[in-house]
């Protein structure tokens, strides 16, 4: 069977930017490989959730991967925790967090504890703690990042953040967000955990060392984004595709893990504009030898637009396009199926996600082709796919392989 | 933020008309301003309810204004009553009506009492009457038109019309349309009201005067279109847009009032082909200084098509197009967002509303543009919006302003 390479450029779509001659960054980019894939493939516009919905990256990815976020969205915590490598079970309450610095009056003076090298020694101190019958499981992320899962009975994800989200603000107490006993209990467990962490961290030898070097100490656990891990049917069971993921950003690795995909690390995959695009593409091509489906994610298109940098977004697209060169002959020989789209538009003039349609191209095995020969927001308006919704994409790709279940007889 | 000018040409769409060289009236019209707005904007086709639904003007406007008619439609009565200026409360049963003329055998011999100058003196006679505990509230419309609200307990909108809808037919009795006590009670209240009105009107001095001048007397209240006013969340609360309306037709002013918009009167806005289009556009532009959203309605495209006059429909479009000239530089400078569409197609060969798609253009701030440079049914088939549903339009416009709520994270 022909394998599927499923490429997402985060926040790919954009608006007409005066500095780019009233083109979008994608339209303005020199991207011969994407253009060629469009030319020999079929194109269109995608509403990743549906028309008129302005999506976050998490729900948009769920939808594009064929999972209705209405039933499968669980808040940010579980995806981030899974992205750090924490093995979640259905019912776990997961939170993402930072190690931060508070002063003696509980004012957060540094939300990242001076971007401390590793949170692992601190995560270890908390791992396995039992608070009121609830087990705490921890997983260190990069630098100051840390994820927490609470495992036990009578828990609820409906609690507020401990993290004030701004420096020079007081540390908050988690509060229940609804009237249930479960939310009140969970908030109390989180508050006890944060207090316990504070006393354990304060006396840690690494902090003594940091104090002596005049570095901000890591003495507080800033938790946020509580969500409940759901019982999600794995991707390979729903779609009978053995799937792997290559991504830099933690969220995307987390979504892939939650869906049961095998996540591969590529050194140099930073989730930033400096990422090793060639390394990621090569890794994806290697994985296509043994997987039916490889989800390859590029993040910086989104971050650069959120920073208001359309020219850098264009340049990043050009950089990734170069790395995609090996795909063209494979698509041409119809040895694989390649799908390229974004999870939403990030308008680099507004610096936010918007609900504007996202261009999509599908190239390779089984594709009908259309008359569009350039990959961009406006060329794709004339594409053969028309306007489609994100939730239909995986079935479209399965159909190209001839693998959709038959309806009727 | 960039304000939105939301223009509806009633019954804008049409069919290919032999007298117009097999073009539609819109395609045949010389309309440089609409064409220019299309050229610098994005276009498409709209199904105001959804594919295969042939809409009335009331439900189509609700849908285009972002209110699902399934949950918000209340029959014609309340919209007309609100359009005349009657302040309705949720639960009121509203009916529209005419002053008419019946003979001594209760045959309606003139449904408009000779298009009497004003119904106000007659409306006044009934205002505040209490019948079986139900309060009658009245509001005069133009000429013979009058609206009635019934306010009280145990009322139902499910009653038939008193108006026979044809002259030389007997006056009808309102009858319950379902088996409920409420419908039976409401029908009885209406019948008592009509009888009371008859006796009060018969002896009115104005009718004595009309008799002496040999004019048809206004001696009967021809009620129709009972509907229950619903508790509708105002437009500015649902969409956070402060909204105003400029329209000639009573229904459109009524819909705007029911949705909580401020309705402005323009002298010369007749709701007919002779309307003061320049005055209406200028008023709308003035209102855009202090409102986020101005709903500007032109009626005669529909009425002319219903009268089987495609050439006059074309001429009316040309007339309004001239009045729209000031919009072009504003859209070009991206200082506003302008949306132009219709609420349905009125096929001037069939003289009825049809479910044919309606062209739409959106121009100005945030718009991506497409390759269409003419506003018409067939050019817009190639537009970047594709086929869209009316209920998505307001969200599309909100998104252009960067104001849609985020779903997910």
mmCIF file with all atom_site columns, C-alpha atoms in Angstrom, chain B residues 206-401:
data_model
loop_
_atom_site.group_PDB
_atom_site.id
_atom_site.type_symbol
_atom_site.label_atom_id
_atom_site.label_alt_id
_atom_site.label_comp_id
_atom_site.label_asym_id
_atom_site.label_entity_id
_atom_site.label_seq_id
_atom_site.pdbx_PDB_ins_code
_atom_site.Cartn_x
_atom_site.Cartn_y
_atom_site.Cartn_z
_atom_site.occupancy
_atom_site.B_iso_or_equiv
_atom_site.pdbx_formal_charge
_atom_site.auth_seq_id
_atom_site.auth_comp_id
_atom_site.auth_asym_id
_atom_site.auth_atom_id
_atom_site.pdbx_PDB_model_num
ATOM 1   C CA . UNK B 1 206 ? -64.164 59.739 10.073  1.00 0.00 ? 206 UNK B CA 1
ATOM 2   C CA . UNK B 1 207 ? -66.281 57.026 8.536   1.00 0.00 ? 207 UNK B CA 1
ATOM 3   C CA . UNK B 1 208 ? -69.314 59.321 8.477   1.00 0.00 ? 208 UNK B CA 1
ATOM 4   C CA . UNK B 1 209 ? -67.139 61.773 6.584   1.00 0.00 ? 209 UNK B CA 1
ATOM 5   C CA . UNK B 1 210 ? -65.922 59.036 4.198   1.00 0.00 ? 210 UNK B CA 1
ATOM 6   C CA . UNK B 1 211 ? -69.505 57.914 3.575   1.00 0.00 ? 211 UNK B CA 1
ATOM 7   C CA . UNK B 1 212 ? -70.468 61.473 2.733   1.00 0.00 ? 212 UNK B CA 1
ATOM 8   C CA . UNK B 1 213 ? -67.537 61.619 0.247   1.00 0.00 ? 213 UNK B CA 1
ATOM 9   C CA . UNK B 1 214 ? -68.485 58.234 -1.148  1.00 0.00 ? 214 UNK B CA 1
ATOM 10  C CA . UNK B 1 215 ? -65.175 56.705 -0.019  1.00 0.00 ? 215 UNK B CA 1
ATOM 11  C CA . UNK B 1 216 ? -64.934 53.119 1.241   1.00 0.00 ? 216 UNK B CA 1
ATOM 12  C CA . UNK B 1 217 ? -65.347 53.159 5.011   1.00 0.00 ? 217 UNK B CA 1
ATOM 13  C CA . UNK B 1 218 ? -62.750 51.617 7.347   1.00 0.00 ? 218 UNK B CA 1
ATOM 14  C CA . UNK B 1 219 ? -65.078 49.376 9.282   1.00 0.00 ? 219 UNK B CA 1
ATOM 15  C CA . UNK B 1 220 ? -63.229 46.098 9.680   1.00 0.00 ? 220 UNK B CA 1
ATOM 16  C CA . UNK B 1 221 ? -59.957 44.885 11.116  1.00 0.00 ? 221 UNK B CA 1
ATOM 17  C CA . UNK B 1 222 ? -58.436 42.300 8.759   1.00 0.00 ? 222 UNK B CA 1
ATOM 18  C CA . UNK B 1 223 ? -55.887 40.471 10.881  1.00 0.00 ? 223 UNK B CA 1
ATOM 19  C CA . UNK B 1 224 ? -53.374 37.871 9.702   1.00 0.00 ? 224 UNK B CA 1
ATOM 20  C CA . UNK B 1 225 ? -50.007 36.263 10.414  1.00 0.00 ? 225 UNK B CA 1
ATOM 21  C CA . UNK B 1 226 ? -50.295 35.652 14.162  1.00 0.00 ? 226 UNK B CA 1
ATOM 22  C CA . UNK B 1 227 ? -46.941 34.958 15.781  1.00 0.00 ? 227 UNK B CA 1
ATOM 23  C CA . UNK B 1 228 ? -45.512 34.844 19.253  1.00 0.00 ? 228 UNK B CA 1
ATOM 24  C CA . UNK B 1 229 ? -42.734 37.227 20.182  1.00 0.00 ? 229 UNK B CA 1
ATOM 25  C CA . UNK B 1 230 ? -39.793 35.187 21.430  1.00 0.00 ? 230 UNK B CA 1
ATOM 26  C CA . UNK B 1 231 ? -37.101 36.055 23.900  1.00 0.00 ? 231 UNK B CA 1
ATOM 27  C CA . UNK B 1 232 ? -34.331 36.778 21.408  1.00 0.00 ? 232 UNK B CA 1
ATOM 28  C CA . UNK B 1 233 ? -30.851 37.680 22.575  1.00 0.00 ? 233 UNK B CA 1
ATOM 29  C CA . UNK B 1 234 ? -29.976 41.047 21.017  1.00 0.00 ? 234 UNK B CA 1
ATOM 30  C CA . UNK B 1 235 ? -27.507 41.163 18.135  1.00 0.00 ? 235 UNK B CA 1
ATOM 31  C CA . UNK B 1 236 ? -25.075 43.351 20.051  1.00 0.00 ? 236 UNK B CA 1
ATOM 32  C CA . UNK B 1 237 ? -24.963 40.763 22.837  1.00 0.00 ? 237 UNK B CA 1
ATOM 33  C CA . UNK B 1 238 ? -24.549 37.754 20.572  1.00 0.00 ? 238 UNK B CA 1
ATOM 34  C CA . UNK B 1 239 ? -22.039 39.348 18.204  1.00 0.00 ? 239 UNK B CA 1
ATOM 35  C CA . UNK B 1 240 ? -20.669 42.244 20.292  1.00 0.00 ? 240 UNK B CA 1
ATOM 36  C CA . UNK B 1 241 ? -21.404 44.609 17.405  1.00 0.00 ? 241 UNK B CA 1
ATOM 37  C CA . UNK B 1 242 ? -23.312 47.830 18.064  1.00 0.00 ? 242 UNK B CA 1
ATOM 38  C CA . UNK B 1 243 ? -25.801 47.764 15.214  1.00 0.00 ? 243 UNK B CA 1
ATOM 39  C CA . UNK B 1 244 ? -28.103 50.111 13.297  1.00 0.00 ? 244 UNK B CA 1
ATOM 40  C CA . UNK B 1 245 ? -30.503 49.612 10.409  1.00 0.00 ? 245 UNK B CA 1
ATOM 41  C CA . UNK B 1 246 ? -31.503 51.713 7.401   1.00 0.00 ? 246 UNK B CA 1
ATOM 42  C CA . UNK B 1 247 ? -34.428 50.234 5.486   1.00 0.00 ? 247 UNK B CA 1
ATOM 43  C CA . UNK B 1 248 ? -37.642 51.239 3.776   1.00 0.00 ? 248 UNK B CA 1
ATOM 44  C CA . UNK B 1 249 ? -39.702 48.087 4.154   1.00 0.00 ? 249 UNK B CA 1
ATOM 45  C CA . UNK B 1 250 ? -41.524 47.506 7.427   1.00 0.00 ? 250 UNK B CA 1
ATOM 46  C CA . UNK B 1 251 ? -40.530 43.853 7.730   1.00 0.00 ? 251 UNK B CA 1
ATOM 47  C CA . UNK B 1 252 ? -36.817 44.690 7.647   1.00 0.00 ? 252 UNK B CA 1
ATOM 48  C CA . UNK B 1 253 ? -37.108 47.465 10.184  1.00 0.00 ? 253 UNK B CA 1
ATOM 49  C CA . UNK B 1 254 ? -39.113 45.035 12.285  1.00 0.00 ? 254 UNK B CA 1
ATOM 50  C CA . UNK B 1 255 ? -36.499 42.303 12.123  1.00 0.00 ? 255 UNK B CA 1
ATOM 51  C CA . UNK B 1 256 ? -33.837 44.865 13.042  1.00 0.00 ? 256 UNK B CA 1
ATOM 52  C CA . UNK B 1 257 ? -35.888 46.121 16.009  1.00 0.00 ? 257 UNK B CA 1
ATOM 53  C CA . UNK B 1 258 ? -36.619 42.583 17.219  1.00 0.00 ? 258 UNK B CA 1
ATOM 54  C CA . UNK B 1 259 ? -32.850 41.941 17.170  1.00 0.00 ? 259 UNK B CA 1
ATOM 55  C CA . UNK B 1 260 ? -32.275 45.096 19.191  1.00 0.00 ? 260 UNK B CA 1
ATOM 56  C CA . UNK B 1 261 ? -30.766 47.235 16.428  1.00 0.00 ? 261 UNK B CA 1
ATOM 57  C CA . UNK B 1 262 ? -31.359 50.973 16.321  1.00 0.00 ? 262 UNK B CA 1
ATOM 58  C CA . UNK B 1 263 ? -33.566 51.700 13.318  1.00 0.00 ? 263 UNK B CA 1
ATOM 59  C CA . UNK B 1 264 ? -33.121 55.032 11.552  1.00 0.00 ? 264 UNK B CA 1
ATOM 60  C CA . UNK B 1 265 ? -35.732 56.535 9.302   1.00 0.00 ? 265 UNK B CA 1
ATOM 61  C CA . UNK B 1 266 ? -34.676 58.207 6.078   1.00 0.00 ? 266 UNK B CA 1
ATOM 62  C CA . UNK B 1 267 ? -37.288 60.389 4.440   1.00 0.00 ? 267 UNK B CA 1
ATOM 63  C CA . UNK B 1 268 ? -37.583 59.162 0.891   1.00 0.00 ? 268 UNK B CA 1
ATOM 64  C CA . UNK B 1 269 ? -36.817 55.553 1.902   1.00 0.00 ? 269 UNK B CA 1
ATOM 65  C CA . UNK B 1 270 ? -40.023 54.168 0.476   1.00 0.00 ? 270 UNK B CA 1
ATOM 66  C CA . UNK B 1 271 ? -39.200 50.471 0.181   1.00 0.00 ? 271 UNK B CA 1
ATOM 67  C CA . UNK B 1 272 ? -39.981 50.894 -3.513  1.00 0.00 ? 272 UNK B CA 1
ATOM 68  C CA . UNK B 1 273 ? -38.066 51.506 -6.754  1.00 0.00 ? 273 UNK B CA 1
ATOM 69  C CA . UNK B 1 274 ? -38.461 55.262 -6.259  1.00 0.00 ? 274 UNK B CA 1
ATOM 70  C CA . UNK B 1 275 ? -36.556 55.107 -2.967  1.00 0.00 ? 275 UNK B CA 1
ATOM 71  C CA . UNK B 1 276 ? -33.903 57.690 -2.138  1.00 0.00 ? 276 UNK B CA 1
ATOM 72  C CA . UNK B 1 277 ? -30.905 55.361 -2.532  1.00 0.00 ? 277 UNK B CA 1
ATOM 73  C CA . UNK B 1 278 ? -28.393 58.196 -2.140  1.00 0.00 ? 278 UNK B CA 1
ATOM 74  C CA . UNK B 1 279 ? -30.043 59.336 1.067   1.00 0.00 ? 279 UNK B CA 1
ATOM 75  C CA . UNK B 1 280 ? -29.991 55.800 2.460   1.00 0.00 ? 280 UNK B CA 1
ATOM 76  C CA . UNK B 1 281 ? -26.324 55.201 1.591   1.00 0.00 ? 281 UNK B CA 1
ATOM 77  C CA . UNK B 1 282 ? -25.315 58.560 3.043   1.00 0.00 ? 282 UNK B CA 1
ATOM 78  C CA . UNK B 1 283 ? -27.234 57.823 6.233   1.00 0.00 ? 283 UNK B CA 1
ATOM 79  C CA . UNK B 1 284 ? -25.555 54.428 6.481   1.00 0.00 ? 284 UNK B CA 1
ATOM 80  C CA . UNK B 1 285 ? -22.102 55.961 6.024   1.00 0.00 ? 285 UNK B CA 1
ATOM 81  C CA . UNK B 1 286 ? -22.874 58.544 8.682   1.00 0.00 ? 286 UNK B CA 1
ATOM 82  C CA . UNK B 1 287 ? -23.991 55.787 11.068  1.00 0.00 ? 287 UNK B CA 1
ATOM 83  C CA . UNK B 1 288 ? -20.773 53.843 10.466  1.00 0.00 ? 288 UNK B CA 1
ATOM 84  C CA . UNK B 1 289 ? -19.027 56.629 12.401  1.00 0.00 ? 289 UNK B CA 1
ATOM 85  C CA . UNK B 1 290 ? -20.664 55.482 15.606  1.00 0.00 ? 290 UNK B CA 1
ATOM 86  C CA . UNK B 1 291 ? -21.863 51.929 14.947  1.00 0.00 ? 291 UNK B CA 1
ATOM 87  C CA . UNK B 1 292 ? -19.854 48.741 14.361  1.00 0.00 ? 292 UNK B CA 1
ATOM 88  C CA . UNK B 1 293 ? -22.464 47.302 12.032  1.00 0.00 ? 293 UNK B CA 1
ATOM 89  C CA . UNK B 1 294 ? -25.000 48.951 9.733   1.00 0.00 ? 294 UNK B CA 1
ATOM 90  C CA . UNK B 1 295 ? -27.650 46.837 8.007   1.00 0.00 ? 295 UNK B CA 1
ATOM 91  C CA . UNK B 1 296 ? -28.695 48.618 4.810   1.00 0.00 ? 296 UNK B CA 1
ATOM 92  C CA . UNK B 1 297 ? -31.664 47.144 2.979   1.00 0.00 ? 297 UNK B CA 1
ATOM 93  C CA . UNK B 1 298 ? -32.936 47.693 -0.568  1.00 0.00 ? 298 UNK B CA 1
ATOM 94  C CA . UNK B 1 299 ? -36.320 46.197 -1.316  1.00 0.00 ? 299 UNK B CA 1
ATOM 95  C CA . UNK B 1 300 ? -37.345 46.798 -4.924  1.00 0.00 ? 300 UNK B CA 1
ATOM 96  C CA . UNK B 1 301 ? -35.114 44.135 -6.513  1.00 0.00 ? 301 UNK B CA 1
ATOM 97  C CA . UNK B 1 302 ? -37.565 41.658 -5.004  1.00 0.00 ? 302 UNK B CA 1
ATOM 98  C CA . UNK B 1 303 ? -40.838 43.465 -5.730  1.00 0.00 ? 303 UNK B CA 1
ATOM 99  C CA . UNK B 1 304 ? -39.915 44.178 -9.357  1.00 0.00 ? 304 UNK B CA 1
ATOM 100 C CA . UNK B 1 305 ? -39.039 40.524 -9.954  1.00 0.00 ? 305 UNK B CA 1
ATOM 101 C CA . UNK B 1 306 ? -42.268 39.434 -8.281  1.00 0.00 ? 306 UNK B CA 1
ATOM 102 C CA . UNK B 1 307 ? -44.053 41.744 -10.710 1.00 0.00 ? 307 UNK B CA 1
ATOM 103 C CA . UNK B 1 308 ? -42.226 40.080 -13.619 1.00 0.00 ? 308 UNK B CA 1
ATOM 104 C CA . UNK B 1 309 ? -40.155 43.152 -14.485 1.00 0.00 ? 309 UNK B CA 1
ATOM 105 C CA . UNK B 1 310 ? -36.526 42.055 -15.032 1.00 0.00 ? 310 UNK B CA 1
ATOM 106 C CA . UNK B 1 311 ? -35.597 45.184 -16.981 1.00 0.00 ? 311 UNK B CA 1
ATOM 107 C CA . UNK B 1 312 ? -36.830 47.416 -14.194 1.00 0.00 ? 312 UNK B CA 1
ATOM 108 C CA . UNK B 1 313 ? -34.959 45.222 -11.720 1.00 0.00 ? 313 UNK B CA 1
ATOM 109 C CA . UNK B 1 314 ? -31.797 45.798 -13.758 1.00 0.00 ? 314 UNK B CA 1
ATOM 110 C CA . UNK B 1 315 ? -32.441 49.557 -13.815 1.00 0.00 ? 315 UNK B CA 1
ATOM 111 C CA . UNK B 1 316 ? -33.013 49.636 -10.062 1.00 0.00 ? 316 UNK B CA 1
ATOM 112 C CA . UNK B 1 317 ? -29.690 47.836 -9.481  1.00 0.00 ? 317 UNK B CA 1
ATOM 113 C CA . UNK B 1 318 ? -28.007 50.460 -11.679 1.00 0.00 ? 318 UNK B CA 1
ATOM 114 C CA . UNK B 1 319 ? -29.633 53.230 -9.666  1.00 0.00 ? 319 UNK B CA 1
ATOM 115 C CA . UNK B 1 320 ? -28.490 51.815 -6.331  1.00 0.00 ? 320 UNK B CA 1
ATOM 116 C CA . UNK B 1 321 ? -25.033 51.081 -7.742  1.00 0.00 ? 321 UNK B CA 1
ATOM 117 C CA . UNK B 1 322 ? -24.565 54.784 -8.448  1.00 0.00 ? 322 UNK B CA 1
ATOM 118 C CA . UNK B 1 323 ? -25.440 55.557 -4.849  1.00 0.00 ? 323 UNK B CA 1
ATOM 119 C CA . UNK B 1 324 ? -22.818 53.055 -3.669  1.00 0.00 ? 324 UNK B CA 1
ATOM 120 C CA . UNK B 1 325 ? -19.925 54.961 -5.309  1.00 0.00 ? 325 UNK B CA 1
ATOM 121 C CA . UNK B 1 326 ? -18.580 56.374 -2.011  1.00 0.00 ? 326 UNK B CA 1
ATOM 122 C CA . UNK B 1 327 ? -17.969 52.834 -0.724  1.00 0.00 ? 327 UNK B CA 1
ATOM 123 C CA . UNK B 1 328 ? -15.294 52.015 -3.272  1.00 0.00 ? 328 UNK B CA 1
ATOM 124 C CA . UNK B 1 329 ? -12.505 54.233 -1.918  1.00 0.00 ? 329 UNK B CA 1
ATOM 125 C CA . UNK B 1 330 ? -13.370 53.235 1.660   1.00 0.00 ? 330 UNK B CA 1
ATOM 126 C CA . UNK B 1 331 ? -13.103 49.541 0.811   1.00 0.00 ? 331 UNK B CA 1
ATOM 127 C CA . UNK B 1 332 ? -9.941  50.177 -1.160  1.00 0.00 ? 332 UNK B CA 1
ATOM 128 C CA . UNK B 1 333 ? -8.321  51.924 1.793   1.00 0.00 ? 333 UNK B CA 1
ATOM 129 C CA . UNK B 1 334 ? -9.490  48.982 3.931   1.00 0.00 ? 334 UNK B CA 1
ATOM 130 C CA . UNK B 1 335 ? -11.184 51.406 6.276   1.00 0.00 ? 335 UNK B CA 1
ATOM 131 C CA . UNK B 1 336 ? -14.317 49.315 6.480   1.00 0.00 ? 336 UNK B CA 1
ATOM 132 C CA . UNK B 1 337 ? -15.747 45.953 5.549   1.00 0.00 ? 337 UNK B CA 1
ATOM 133 C CA . UNK B 1 338 ? -18.617 45.900 3.064   1.00 0.00 ? 338 UNK B CA 1
ATOM 134 C CA . UNK B 1 339 ? -20.718 42.827 2.405   1.00 0.00 ? 339 UNK B CA 1
ATOM 135 C CA . UNK B 1 340 ? -23.283 42.789 -0.415  1.00 0.00 ? 340 UNK B CA 1
ATOM 136 C CA . UNK B 1 341 ? -25.722 39.972 -1.068  1.00 0.00 ? 341 UNK B CA 1
ATOM 137 C CA . UNK B 1 342 ? -29.425 39.121 -1.306  1.00 0.00 ? 342 UNK B CA 1
ATOM 138 C CA . UNK B 1 343 ? -31.767 37.207 0.948   1.00 0.00 ? 343 UNK B CA 1
ATOM 139 C CA . UNK B 1 344 ? -32.861 34.893 -1.872  1.00 0.00 ? 344 UNK B CA 1
ATOM 140 C CA . UNK B 1 345 ? -33.338 34.709 -5.598  1.00 0.00 ? 345 UNK B CA 1
ATOM 141 C CA . UNK B 1 346 ? -36.563 36.102 -7.002  1.00 0.00 ? 346 UNK B CA 1
ATOM 142 C CA . UNK B 1 347 ? -36.928 34.667 -10.486 1.00 0.00 ? 347 UNK B CA 1
ATOM 143 C CA . UNK B 1 348 ? -38.530 37.404 -12.553 1.00 0.00 ? 348 UNK B CA 1
ATOM 144 C CA . UNK B 1 349 ? -39.773 34.900 -15.145 1.00 0.00 ? 349 UNK B CA 1
ATOM 145 C CA . UNK B 1 350 ? -41.549 32.822 -12.486 1.00 0.00 ? 350 UNK B CA 1
ATOM 146 C CA . UNK B 1 351 ? -42.386 35.864 -10.307 1.00 0.00 ? 351 UNK B CA 1
ATOM 147 C CA . UNK B 1 352 ? -41.573 33.933 -7.128  1.00 0.00 ? 352 UNK B CA 1
ATOM 148 C CA . UNK B 1 353 ? -38.765 33.355 -4.660  1.00 0.00 ? 353 UNK B CA 1
ATOM 149 C CA . UNK B 1 354 ? -36.583 30.407 -5.634  1.00 0.00 ? 354 UNK B CA 1
ATOM 150 C CA . UNK B 1 355 ? -33.815 28.456 -3.906  1.00 0.00 ? 355 UNK B CA 1
ATOM 151 C CA . UNK B 1 356 ? -31.213 29.437 -6.525  1.00 0.00 ? 356 UNK B CA 1
ATOM 152 C CA . UNK B 1 357 ? -27.905 30.563 -4.992  1.00 0.00 ? 357 UNK B CA 1
ATOM 153 C CA . UNK B 1 358 ? -27.393 34.282 -4.426  1.00 0.00 ? 358 UNK B CA 1
ATOM 154 C CA . UNK B 1 359 ? -24.153 36.066 -5.340  1.00 0.00 ? 359 UNK B CA 1
ATOM 155 C CA . UNK B 1 360 ? -22.167 37.642 -2.533  1.00 0.00 ? 360 UNK B CA 1
ATOM 156 C CA . UNK B 1 361 ? -19.189 39.970 -2.387  1.00 0.00 ? 361 UNK B CA 1
ATOM 157 C CA . UNK B 1 362 ? -17.124 40.989 0.631   1.00 0.00 ? 362 UNK B CA 1
ATOM 158 C CA . UNK B 1 363 ? -14.646 43.817 0.253   1.00 0.00 ? 363 UNK B CA 1
ATOM 159 C CA . UNK B 1 364 ? -12.366 45.923 2.413   1.00 0.00 ? 364 UNK B CA 1
ATOM 160 C CA . UNK B 1 365 ? -10.431 45.246 5.599   1.00 0.00 ? 365 UNK B CA 1
ATOM 161 C CA . UNK B 1 366 ? -8.819  41.834 6.030   1.00 0.00 ? 366 UNK B CA 1
ATOM 162 C CA . UNK B 1 367 ? -10.222 40.316 2.817   1.00 0.00 ? 367 UNK B CA 1
ATOM 163 C CA . UNK B 1 368 ? -7.995  37.956 0.839   1.00 0.00 ? 368 UNK B CA 1
ATOM 164 C CA . UNK B 1 369 ? -9.476  38.690 -2.621  1.00 0.00 ? 369 UNK B CA 1
ATOM 165 C CA . UNK B 1 370 ? -9.965  36.276 -5.516  1.00 0.00 ? 370 UNK B CA 1
ATOM 166 C CA . UNK B 1 371 ? -9.841  36.415 -9.319  1.00 0.00 ? 371 UNK B CA 1
ATOM 167 C CA . UNK B 1 372 ? -13.458 37.506 -9.888  1.00 0.00 ? 372 UNK B CA 1
ATOM 168 C CA . UNK B 1 373 ? -13.877 41.077 -11.105 1.00 0.00 ? 373 UNK B CA 1
ATOM 169 C CA . UNK B 1 374 ? -17.586 41.309 -11.772 1.00 0.00 ? 374 UNK B CA 1
ATOM 170 C CA . UNK B 1 375 ? -20.557 40.915 -9.429  1.00 0.00 ? 375 UNK B CA 1
ATOM 171 C CA . UNK B 1 376 ? -23.073 38.484 -10.845 1.00 0.00 ? 376 UNK B CA 1
ATOM 172 C CA . UNK B 1 377 ? -24.571 35.059 -10.442 1.00 0.00 ? 377 UNK B CA 1
ATOM 173 C CA . UNK B 1 378 ? -22.200 33.350 -12.859 1.00 0.00 ? 378 UNK B CA 1
ATOM 174 C CA . UNK B 1 379 ? -18.956 35.255 -12.180 1.00 0.00 ? 379 UNK B CA 1
ATOM 175 C CA . UNK B 1 380 ? -19.400 34.567 -8.453  1.00 0.00 ? 380 UNK B CA 1
ATOM 176 C CA . UNK B 1 381 ? -19.478 30.818 -9.136  1.00 0.00 ? 381 UNK B CA 1
ATOM 177 C CA . UNK B 1 382 ? -15.691 31.096 -9.425  1.00 0.00 ? 382 UNK B CA 1
ATOM 178 C CA . UNK B 1 383 ? -15.258 33.131 -6.259  1.00 0.00 ? 383 UNK B CA 1
ATOM 179 C CA . UNK B 1 384 ? -12.955 32.341 -3.394  1.00 0.00 ? 384 UNK B CA 1
ATOM 180 C CA . UNK B 1 385 ? -15.796 31.941 -0.909  1.00 0.00 ? 385 UNK B CA 1
ATOM 181 C CA . UNK B 1 386 ? -17.181 28.979 -2.793  1.00 0.00 ? 386 UNK B CA 1
ATOM 182 C CA . UNK B 1 387 ? -20.697 28.042 -1.738  1.00 0.00 ? 387 UNK B CA 1
ATOM 183 C CA . UNK B 1 388 ? -21.455 29.250 1.750   1.00 0.00 ? 388 UNK B CA 1
ATOM 184 C CA . UNK B 1 389 ? -24.481 29.187 4.023   1.00 0.00 ? 389 UNK B CA 1
ATOM 185 C CA . UNK B 1 390 ? -26.140 32.337 5.258   1.00 0.00 ? 390 UNK B CA 1
ATOM 186 C CA . UNK B 1 391 ? -25.700 31.444 8.905   1.00 0.00 ? 391 UNK B CA 1
ATOM 187 C CA . UNK B 1 392 ? -21.902 31.629 8.515   1.00 0.00 ? 392 UNK B CA 1
ATOM 188 C CA . UNK B 1 393 ? -21.818 35.144 7.129   1.00 0.00 ? 393 UNK B CA 1
ATOM 189 C CA . UNK B 1 394 ? -21.719 37.180 10.332  1.00 0.00 ? 394 UNK B CA 1
ATOM 190 C CA . UNK B 1 395 ? -18.973 34.980 11.764  1.00 0.00 ? 395 UNK B CA 1
ATOM 191 C CA . UNK B 1 396 ? -17.039 35.415 8.529   1.00 0.00 ? 396 UNK B CA 1
ATOM 192 C CA . UNK B 1 397 ? -17.258 39.196 8.932   1.00 0.00 ? 397 UNK B CA 1
ATOM 193 C CA . UNK B 1 398 ? -16.368 39.059 12.632  1.00 0.00 ? 398 UNK B CA 1
ATOM 194 C CA . UNK B 1 399 ? -13.342 36.975 11.692  1.00 0.00 ? 399 UNK B CA 1
ATOM 195 C CA . UNK B 1 400 ? -12.167 39.647 9.264   1.00 0.00 ? 400 UNK B CA 1
ATOM 196 C CA . UNK B 1 401 ? -12.153 42.069 12.183  1.00 0.00 ? 401 UNK B CA 1
#
